[in-house]
CSV table of C-alpha atoms and ligand atoms in Angstrom, one decimal:
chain,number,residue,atom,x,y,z
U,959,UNK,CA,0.0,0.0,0.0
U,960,UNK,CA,1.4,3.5,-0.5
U,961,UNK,CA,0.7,6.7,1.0
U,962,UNK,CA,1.1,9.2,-2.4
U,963,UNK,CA,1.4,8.2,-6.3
U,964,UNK,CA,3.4,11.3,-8.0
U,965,UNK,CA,2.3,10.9,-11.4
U,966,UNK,CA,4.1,12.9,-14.1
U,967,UNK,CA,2.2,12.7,-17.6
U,968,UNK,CA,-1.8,12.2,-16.9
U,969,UNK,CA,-2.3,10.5,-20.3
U,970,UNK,CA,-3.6,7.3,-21.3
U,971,UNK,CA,-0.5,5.2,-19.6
U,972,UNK,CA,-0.5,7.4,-16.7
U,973,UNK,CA,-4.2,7.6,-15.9
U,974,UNK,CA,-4.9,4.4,-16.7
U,975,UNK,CA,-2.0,3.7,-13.5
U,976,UNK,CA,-3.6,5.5,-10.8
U,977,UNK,CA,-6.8,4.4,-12.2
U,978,UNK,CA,-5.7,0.5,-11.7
U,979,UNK,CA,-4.0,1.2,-8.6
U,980,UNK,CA,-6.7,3.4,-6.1
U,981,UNK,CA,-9.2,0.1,-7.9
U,982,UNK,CA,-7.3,-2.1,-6.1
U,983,UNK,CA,-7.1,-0.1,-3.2
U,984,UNK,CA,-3.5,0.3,-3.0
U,985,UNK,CA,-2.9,3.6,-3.1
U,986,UNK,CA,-4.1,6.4,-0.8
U,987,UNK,CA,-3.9,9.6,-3.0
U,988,UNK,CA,-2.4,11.2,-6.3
U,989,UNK,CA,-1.1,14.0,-6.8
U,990,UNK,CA,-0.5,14.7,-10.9
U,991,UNK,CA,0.7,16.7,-13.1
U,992,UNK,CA,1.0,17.3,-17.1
U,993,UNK,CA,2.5,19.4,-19.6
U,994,UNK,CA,-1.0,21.4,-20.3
U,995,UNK,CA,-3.2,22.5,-17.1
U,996,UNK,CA,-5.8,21.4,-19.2
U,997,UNK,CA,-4.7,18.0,-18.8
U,998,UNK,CA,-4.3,18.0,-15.4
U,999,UNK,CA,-7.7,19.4,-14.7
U,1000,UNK,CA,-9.4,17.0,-16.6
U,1001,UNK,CA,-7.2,14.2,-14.8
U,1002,UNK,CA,-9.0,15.3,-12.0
U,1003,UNK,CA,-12.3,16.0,-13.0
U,1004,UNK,CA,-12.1,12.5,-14.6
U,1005,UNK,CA,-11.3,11.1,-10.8
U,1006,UNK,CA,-7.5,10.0,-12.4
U,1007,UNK,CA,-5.7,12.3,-10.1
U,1008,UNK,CA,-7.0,13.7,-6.5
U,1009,UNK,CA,-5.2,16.7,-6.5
U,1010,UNK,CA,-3.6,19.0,-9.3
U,1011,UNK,CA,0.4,19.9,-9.1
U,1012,UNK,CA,1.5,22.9,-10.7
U,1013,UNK,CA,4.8,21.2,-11.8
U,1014,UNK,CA,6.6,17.9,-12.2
U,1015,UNK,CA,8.4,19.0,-8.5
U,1016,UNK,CA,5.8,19.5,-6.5
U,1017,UNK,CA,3.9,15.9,-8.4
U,1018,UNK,CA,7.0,14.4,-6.2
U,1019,UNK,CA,6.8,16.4,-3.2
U,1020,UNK,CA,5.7,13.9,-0.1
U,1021,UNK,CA,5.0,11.0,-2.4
U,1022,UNK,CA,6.4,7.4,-1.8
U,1023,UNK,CA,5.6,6.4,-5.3
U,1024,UNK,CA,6.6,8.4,-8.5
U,1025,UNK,CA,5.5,7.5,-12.1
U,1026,UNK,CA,7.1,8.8,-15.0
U,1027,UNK,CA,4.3,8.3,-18.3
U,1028,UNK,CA,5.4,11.1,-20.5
U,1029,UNK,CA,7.1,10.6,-23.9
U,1030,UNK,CA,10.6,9.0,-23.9
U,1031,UNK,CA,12.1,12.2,-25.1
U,1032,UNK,CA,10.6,13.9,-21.8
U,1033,UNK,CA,11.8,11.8,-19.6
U,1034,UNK,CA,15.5,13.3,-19.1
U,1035,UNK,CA,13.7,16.8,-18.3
U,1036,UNK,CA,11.8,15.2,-16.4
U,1037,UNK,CA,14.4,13.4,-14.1
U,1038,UNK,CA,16.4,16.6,-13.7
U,1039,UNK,CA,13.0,18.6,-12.7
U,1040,UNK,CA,11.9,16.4,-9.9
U,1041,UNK,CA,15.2,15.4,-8.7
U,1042,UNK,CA,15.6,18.3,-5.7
U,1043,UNK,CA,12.7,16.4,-4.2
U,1044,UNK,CA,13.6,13.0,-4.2
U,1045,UNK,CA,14.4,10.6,-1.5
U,1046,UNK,CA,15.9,7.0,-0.9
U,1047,UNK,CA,12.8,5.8,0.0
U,1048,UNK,CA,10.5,6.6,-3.1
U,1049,UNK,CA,10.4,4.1,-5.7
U,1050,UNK,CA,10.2,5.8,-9.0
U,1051,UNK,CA,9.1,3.8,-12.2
U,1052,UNK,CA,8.7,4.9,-15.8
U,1053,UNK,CA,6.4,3.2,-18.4
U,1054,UNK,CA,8.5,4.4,-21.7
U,1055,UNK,CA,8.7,2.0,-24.3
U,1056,UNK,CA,12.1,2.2,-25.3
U,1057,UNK,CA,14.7,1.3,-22.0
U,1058,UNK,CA,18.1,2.4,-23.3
U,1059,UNK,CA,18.0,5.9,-23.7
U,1060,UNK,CA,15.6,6.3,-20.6
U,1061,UNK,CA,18.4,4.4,-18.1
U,1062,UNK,CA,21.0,6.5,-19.8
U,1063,UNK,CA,19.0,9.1,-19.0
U,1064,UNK,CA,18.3,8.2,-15.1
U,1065,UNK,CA,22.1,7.7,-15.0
U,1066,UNK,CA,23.0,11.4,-16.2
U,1067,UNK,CA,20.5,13.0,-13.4
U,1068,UNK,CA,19.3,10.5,-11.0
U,1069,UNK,CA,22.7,10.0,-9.8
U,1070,UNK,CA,22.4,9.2,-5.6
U,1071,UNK,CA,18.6,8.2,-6.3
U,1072,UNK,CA,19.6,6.0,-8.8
U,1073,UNK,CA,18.8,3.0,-6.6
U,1074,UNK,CA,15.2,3.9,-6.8
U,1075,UNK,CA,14.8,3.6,-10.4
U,1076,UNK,CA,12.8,0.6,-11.4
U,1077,UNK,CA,12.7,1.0,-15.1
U,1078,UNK,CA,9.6,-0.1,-16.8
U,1079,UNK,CA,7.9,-0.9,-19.9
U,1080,UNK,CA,4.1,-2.6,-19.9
U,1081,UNK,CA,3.1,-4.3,-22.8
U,1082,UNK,CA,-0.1,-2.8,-22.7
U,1083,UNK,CA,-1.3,-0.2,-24.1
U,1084,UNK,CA,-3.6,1.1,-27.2
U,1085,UNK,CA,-3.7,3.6,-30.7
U,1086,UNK,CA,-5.4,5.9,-28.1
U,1087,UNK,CA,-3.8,8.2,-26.3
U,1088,UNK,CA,-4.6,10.8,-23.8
U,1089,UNK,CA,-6.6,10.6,-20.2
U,1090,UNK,CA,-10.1,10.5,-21.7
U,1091,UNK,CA,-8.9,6.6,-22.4
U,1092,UNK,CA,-7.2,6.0,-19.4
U,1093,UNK,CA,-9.0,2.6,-18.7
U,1094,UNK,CA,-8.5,0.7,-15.2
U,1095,UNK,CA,-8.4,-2.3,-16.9
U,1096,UNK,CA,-5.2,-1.5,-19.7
U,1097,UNK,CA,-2.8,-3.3,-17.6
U,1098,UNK,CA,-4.9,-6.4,-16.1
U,1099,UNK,CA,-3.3,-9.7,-17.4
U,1100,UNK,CA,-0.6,-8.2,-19.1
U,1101,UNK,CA,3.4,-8.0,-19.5
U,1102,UNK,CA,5.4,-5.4,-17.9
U,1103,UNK,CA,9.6,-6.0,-18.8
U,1104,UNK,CA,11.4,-4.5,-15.9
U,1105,UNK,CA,15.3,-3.5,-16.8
U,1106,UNK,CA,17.2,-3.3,-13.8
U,1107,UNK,CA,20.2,-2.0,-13.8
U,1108,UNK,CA,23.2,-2.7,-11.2
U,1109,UNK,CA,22.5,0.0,-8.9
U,1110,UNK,CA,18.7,-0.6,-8.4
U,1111,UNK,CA,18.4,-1.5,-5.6
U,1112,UNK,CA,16.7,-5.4,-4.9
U,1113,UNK,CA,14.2,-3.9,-1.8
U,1114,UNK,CA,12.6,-1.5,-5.2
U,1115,UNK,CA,13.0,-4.1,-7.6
U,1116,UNK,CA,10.1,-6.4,-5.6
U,1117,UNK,CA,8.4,-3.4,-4.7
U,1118,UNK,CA,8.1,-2.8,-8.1
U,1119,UNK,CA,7.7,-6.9,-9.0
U,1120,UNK,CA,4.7,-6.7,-6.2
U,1121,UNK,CA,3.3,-3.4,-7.3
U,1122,UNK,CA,2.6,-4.7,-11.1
U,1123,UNK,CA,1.6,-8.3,-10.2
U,1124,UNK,CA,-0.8,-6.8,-7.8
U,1125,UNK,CA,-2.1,-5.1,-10.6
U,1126,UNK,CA,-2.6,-8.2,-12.8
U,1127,UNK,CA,0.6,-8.1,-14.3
U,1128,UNK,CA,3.2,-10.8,-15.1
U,1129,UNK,CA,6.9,-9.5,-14.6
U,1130,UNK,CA,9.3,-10.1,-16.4
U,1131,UNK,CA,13.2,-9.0,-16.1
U,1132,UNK,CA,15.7,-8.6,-18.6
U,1133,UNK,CA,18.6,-6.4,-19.5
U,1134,UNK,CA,17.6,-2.7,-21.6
U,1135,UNK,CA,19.8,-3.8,-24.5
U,1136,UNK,CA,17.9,-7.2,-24.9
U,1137,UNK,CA,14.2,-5.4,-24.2
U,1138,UNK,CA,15.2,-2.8,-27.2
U,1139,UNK,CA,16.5,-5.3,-29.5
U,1140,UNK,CA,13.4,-7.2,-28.7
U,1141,UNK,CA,10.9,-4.8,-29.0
U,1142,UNK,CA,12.6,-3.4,-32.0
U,1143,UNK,CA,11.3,-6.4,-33.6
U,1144,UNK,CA,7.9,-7.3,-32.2
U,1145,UNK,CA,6.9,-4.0,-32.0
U,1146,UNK,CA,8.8,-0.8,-33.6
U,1147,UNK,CA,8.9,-2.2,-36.6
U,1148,UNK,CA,5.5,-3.6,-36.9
U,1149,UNK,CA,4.4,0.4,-36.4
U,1150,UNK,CA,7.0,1.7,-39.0
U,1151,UNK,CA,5.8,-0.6,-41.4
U,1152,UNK,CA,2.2,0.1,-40.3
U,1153,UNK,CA,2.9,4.0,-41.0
U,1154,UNK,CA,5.3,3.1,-44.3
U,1155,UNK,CA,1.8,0.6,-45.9
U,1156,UNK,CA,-0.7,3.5,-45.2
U,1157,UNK,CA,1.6,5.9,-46.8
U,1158,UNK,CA,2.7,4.0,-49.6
U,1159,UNK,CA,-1.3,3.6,-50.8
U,1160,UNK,CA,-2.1,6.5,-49.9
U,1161,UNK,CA,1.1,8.1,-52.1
U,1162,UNK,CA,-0.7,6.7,-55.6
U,1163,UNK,CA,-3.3,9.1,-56.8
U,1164,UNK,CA,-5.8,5.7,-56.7
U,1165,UNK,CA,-5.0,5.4,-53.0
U,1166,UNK,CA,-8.1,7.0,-51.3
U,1167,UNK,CA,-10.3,4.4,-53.9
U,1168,UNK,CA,-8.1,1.4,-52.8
U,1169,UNK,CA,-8.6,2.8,-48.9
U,1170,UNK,CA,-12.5,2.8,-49.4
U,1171,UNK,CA,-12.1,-1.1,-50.9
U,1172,UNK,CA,-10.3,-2.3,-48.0
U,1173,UNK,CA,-11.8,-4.7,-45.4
U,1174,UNK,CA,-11.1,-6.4,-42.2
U,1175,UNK,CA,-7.7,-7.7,-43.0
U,1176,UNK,CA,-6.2,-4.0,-43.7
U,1177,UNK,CA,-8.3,-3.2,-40.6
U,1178,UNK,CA,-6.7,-5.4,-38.3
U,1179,UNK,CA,-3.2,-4.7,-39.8
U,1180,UNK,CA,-3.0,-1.1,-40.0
U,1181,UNK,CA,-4.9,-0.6,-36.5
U,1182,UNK,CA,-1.2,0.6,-34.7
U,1183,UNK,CA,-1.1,2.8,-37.9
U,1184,UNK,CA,-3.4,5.4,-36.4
U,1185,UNK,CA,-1.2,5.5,-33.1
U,1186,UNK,CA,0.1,9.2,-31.6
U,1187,UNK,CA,2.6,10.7,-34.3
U,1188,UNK,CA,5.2,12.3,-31.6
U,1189,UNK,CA,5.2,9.4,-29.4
U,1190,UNK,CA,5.9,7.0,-32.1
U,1191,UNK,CA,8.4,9.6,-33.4
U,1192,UNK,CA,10.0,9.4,-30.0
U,1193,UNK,CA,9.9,5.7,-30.0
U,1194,UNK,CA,11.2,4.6,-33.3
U,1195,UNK,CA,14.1,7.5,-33.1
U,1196,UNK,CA,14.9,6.2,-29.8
U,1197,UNK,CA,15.7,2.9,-30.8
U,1198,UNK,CA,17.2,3.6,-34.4
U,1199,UNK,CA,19.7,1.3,-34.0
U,1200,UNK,CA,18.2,-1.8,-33.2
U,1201,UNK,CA,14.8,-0.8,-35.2
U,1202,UNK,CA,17.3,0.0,-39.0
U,1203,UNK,CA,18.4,-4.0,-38.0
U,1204,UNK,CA,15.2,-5.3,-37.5
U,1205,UNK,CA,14.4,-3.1,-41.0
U,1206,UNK,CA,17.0,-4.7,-43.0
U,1207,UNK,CA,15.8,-8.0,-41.8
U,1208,UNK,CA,12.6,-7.6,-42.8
U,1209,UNK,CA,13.7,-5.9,-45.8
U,1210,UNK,CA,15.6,-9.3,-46.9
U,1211,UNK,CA,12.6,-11.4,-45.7
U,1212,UNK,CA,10.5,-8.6,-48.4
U,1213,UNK,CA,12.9,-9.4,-51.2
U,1214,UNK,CA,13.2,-13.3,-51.1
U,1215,UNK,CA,9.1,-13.1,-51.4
U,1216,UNK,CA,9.6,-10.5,-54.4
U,1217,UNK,CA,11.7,-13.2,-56.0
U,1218,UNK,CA,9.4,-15.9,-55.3
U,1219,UNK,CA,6.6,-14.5,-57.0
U,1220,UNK,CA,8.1,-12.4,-59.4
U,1221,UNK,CA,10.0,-16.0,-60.9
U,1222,UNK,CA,6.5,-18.1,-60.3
U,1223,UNK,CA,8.3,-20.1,-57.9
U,1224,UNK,CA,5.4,-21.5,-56.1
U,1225,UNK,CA,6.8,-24.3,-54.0
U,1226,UNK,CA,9.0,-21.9,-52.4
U,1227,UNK,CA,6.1,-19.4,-51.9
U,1228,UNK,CA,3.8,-22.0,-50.4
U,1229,UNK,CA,6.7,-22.6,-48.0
U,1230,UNK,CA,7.2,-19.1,-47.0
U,1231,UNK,CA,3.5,-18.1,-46.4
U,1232,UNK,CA,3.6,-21.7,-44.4
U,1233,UNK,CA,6.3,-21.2,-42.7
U,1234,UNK,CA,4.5,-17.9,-41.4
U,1235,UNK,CA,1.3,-19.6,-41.6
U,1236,UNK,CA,2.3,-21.7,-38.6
U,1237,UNK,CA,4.2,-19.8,-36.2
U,1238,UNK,CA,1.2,-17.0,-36.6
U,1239,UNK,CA,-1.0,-19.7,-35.7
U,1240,UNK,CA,0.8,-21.1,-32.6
U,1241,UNK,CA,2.1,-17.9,-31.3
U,1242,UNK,CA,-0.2,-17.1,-28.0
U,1243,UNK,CA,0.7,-13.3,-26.2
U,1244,UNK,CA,3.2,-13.6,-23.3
U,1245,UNK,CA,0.7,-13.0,-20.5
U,1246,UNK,CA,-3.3,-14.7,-18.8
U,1247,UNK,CA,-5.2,-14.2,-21.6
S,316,LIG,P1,-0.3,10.2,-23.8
S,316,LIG,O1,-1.7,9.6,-23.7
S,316,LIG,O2,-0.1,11.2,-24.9
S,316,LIG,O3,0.1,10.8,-22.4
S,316,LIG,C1,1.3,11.5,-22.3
S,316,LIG,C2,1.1,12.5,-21.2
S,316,LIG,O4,2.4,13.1,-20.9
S,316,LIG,C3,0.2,13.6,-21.6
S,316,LIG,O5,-0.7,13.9,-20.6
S,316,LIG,C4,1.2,14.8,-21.8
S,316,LIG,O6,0.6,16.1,-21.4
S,316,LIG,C5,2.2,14.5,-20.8
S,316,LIG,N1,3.5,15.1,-21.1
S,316,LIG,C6,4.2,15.3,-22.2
S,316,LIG,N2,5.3,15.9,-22.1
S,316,LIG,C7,5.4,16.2,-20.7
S,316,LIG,C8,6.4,16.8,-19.9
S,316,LIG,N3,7.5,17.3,-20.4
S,316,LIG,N4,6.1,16.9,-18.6
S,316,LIG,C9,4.9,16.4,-18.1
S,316,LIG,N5,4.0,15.8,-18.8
S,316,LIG,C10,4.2,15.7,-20.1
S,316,LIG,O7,0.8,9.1,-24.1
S,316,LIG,P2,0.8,7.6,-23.5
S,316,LIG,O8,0.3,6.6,-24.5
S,316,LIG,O9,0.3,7.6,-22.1
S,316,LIG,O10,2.4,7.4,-23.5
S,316,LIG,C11,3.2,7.7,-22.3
S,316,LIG,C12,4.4,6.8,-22.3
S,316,LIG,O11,4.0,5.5,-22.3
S,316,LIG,C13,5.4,7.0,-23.5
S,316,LIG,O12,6.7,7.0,-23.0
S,316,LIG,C14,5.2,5.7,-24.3
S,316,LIG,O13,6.4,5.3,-24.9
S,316,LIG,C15,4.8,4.7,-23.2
S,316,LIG,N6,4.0,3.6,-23.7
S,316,LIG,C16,2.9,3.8,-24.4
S,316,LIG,C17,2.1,2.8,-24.9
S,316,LIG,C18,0.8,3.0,-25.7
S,316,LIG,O14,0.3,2.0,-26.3
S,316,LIG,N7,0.3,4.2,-25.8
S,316,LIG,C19,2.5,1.4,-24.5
S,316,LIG,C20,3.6,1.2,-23.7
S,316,LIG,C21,4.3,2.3,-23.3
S,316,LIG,P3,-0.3,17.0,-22.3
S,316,LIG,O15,-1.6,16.3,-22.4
S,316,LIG,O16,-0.4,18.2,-21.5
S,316,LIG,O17,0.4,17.2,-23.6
């Protein structure tokens, strides 16, 4: 149970936080604050938040829990505003979806308070963003990859471990290099080649006729497409490295079915699509349901 959530970005990932953890009774109040007053008020109107902070600092002030859910490229601003008011005790968590550049990040600023920093990322999550679809039930039966790092400390690691599986959650740990190059390929490059499809139809003066032809398969592939523009920004430029890898694999992957088709080879075509076919088919989400 904690006294105070400080939460720092009232948006979909944020609200949907404290509205999961005063459900489950395991929080006493929160205190929130977001770029736009607007924001913030609404948080509060909506029941998100209990009381409004006029700036990341005072979100912190007296809290024993902080969450960090703005955009990756906030979060190093965001360390160094709030860090005057930190102490040993708080754990502080972010939910960013790249880990790299966010634990480079806490490592710049966070310096003595380092050992607070439970590093975050729940697989949760939907093309909606903002606090009018924070949803208490976004994180309920879902993944959330914790990156520790060797000066978090083990007593904020389980609080962290306890905090999400109270919530639902199955934890699992692993290092911010292997989360990045892992979710490079399961999901930064599934939304640049969401955006890159939509674009490319959309580029041939027939496009908008194709669009109004489509049906539920272009439905249920290009539904990330209509995701937030900065955040994705954020995300894929955050994680160029790995994402361009993932790219050139998929490019090659691209190519050997251009071949296939463009020399009739339909044995080997068959074999691609089956090859697909069956790991599509067998592949169940890493979490309850
Ligand atoms: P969102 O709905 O747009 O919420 C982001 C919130 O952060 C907004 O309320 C925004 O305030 C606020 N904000 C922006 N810059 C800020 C700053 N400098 N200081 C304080 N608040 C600031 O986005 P989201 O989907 O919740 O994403 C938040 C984080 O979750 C991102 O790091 C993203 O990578 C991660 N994430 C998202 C998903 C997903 O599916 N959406 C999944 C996993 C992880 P204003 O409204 O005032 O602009």
């Amino acid at each position: 149970m904690f006294e105070q959530l400080g939460l720092i970005g009232c948006g979909l990932m944020g609200g949907s936080f404290a509205l999961a953890l005063k459900r489950a009774g395991l929080v006493k109040r929160v205190v929130g604050y977001s770029k736009s007053p607007s924001t913030t008020e609404r948080a509060r109107q909506m029941g998100v938040i209990d009381v409004e902070a006029p700036s990341a600092l005072l979100a912190v002030s007296g809290a024993d829990l902080v969450l960090l859910a703005v955009p990756v490229s906030a979060t190093e601003a965001t360390f160094k505003a709030i860090r005057p008011l930190l102490t040993r005790d708080m754990l502080i968590m972010d939910v960013g979806s790249t880990k790299r550049e966010v634990v480079d990040a806490a490592r710049r600023v966070l310096r003595d308070h380092l050992g607070g920093f439970v590093p975050c990322h729940p697989v949760a999550g939907k093309e909606l963003s903002g606090v009018e679809h924070a949803d208490p039930d976004l994180y309920s039966g879902r993944q959330v990859v914790l990156t520790p790092i060797e000066r978090t400390q083990v007593s904020h690691l389980n609080r962290a471990t306890q905090l999400w599986e109270a919530l639902g959650c199955k934890v699992v740990q692993m290092s911010p290099e292997a989360h990045d190059a892992a979710f490079a390929a399961v999901s930064h490059l599934p939304h640049m080649i969401a955006f890159a499809l939509v674009n490319g139809i959309i580029g041939q003066p027939q496009g908008k006729d194709f669009l109004s032809l489509a049906g539920p398969g272009f439905r249920d592939f290009t539904r990330i497409a209509a995701s937030d523009p900065k955040m994705w920004r954020d995300v894929l430029l955050a994680n160029r490295q790995e994402l361009l890898a993932q790219s050139e694999q998929f490019r090659n992957a691209l190519l050997a079915m251009e071949a296939m088709i463009a020399g009739g080879d339909a044995e080997a075509l068959e074999a691609a699509i089956q090859r697909a076919s069956h790991t599509r088919a067998h592949w169940r989400m890493g979490a309850k349901r």
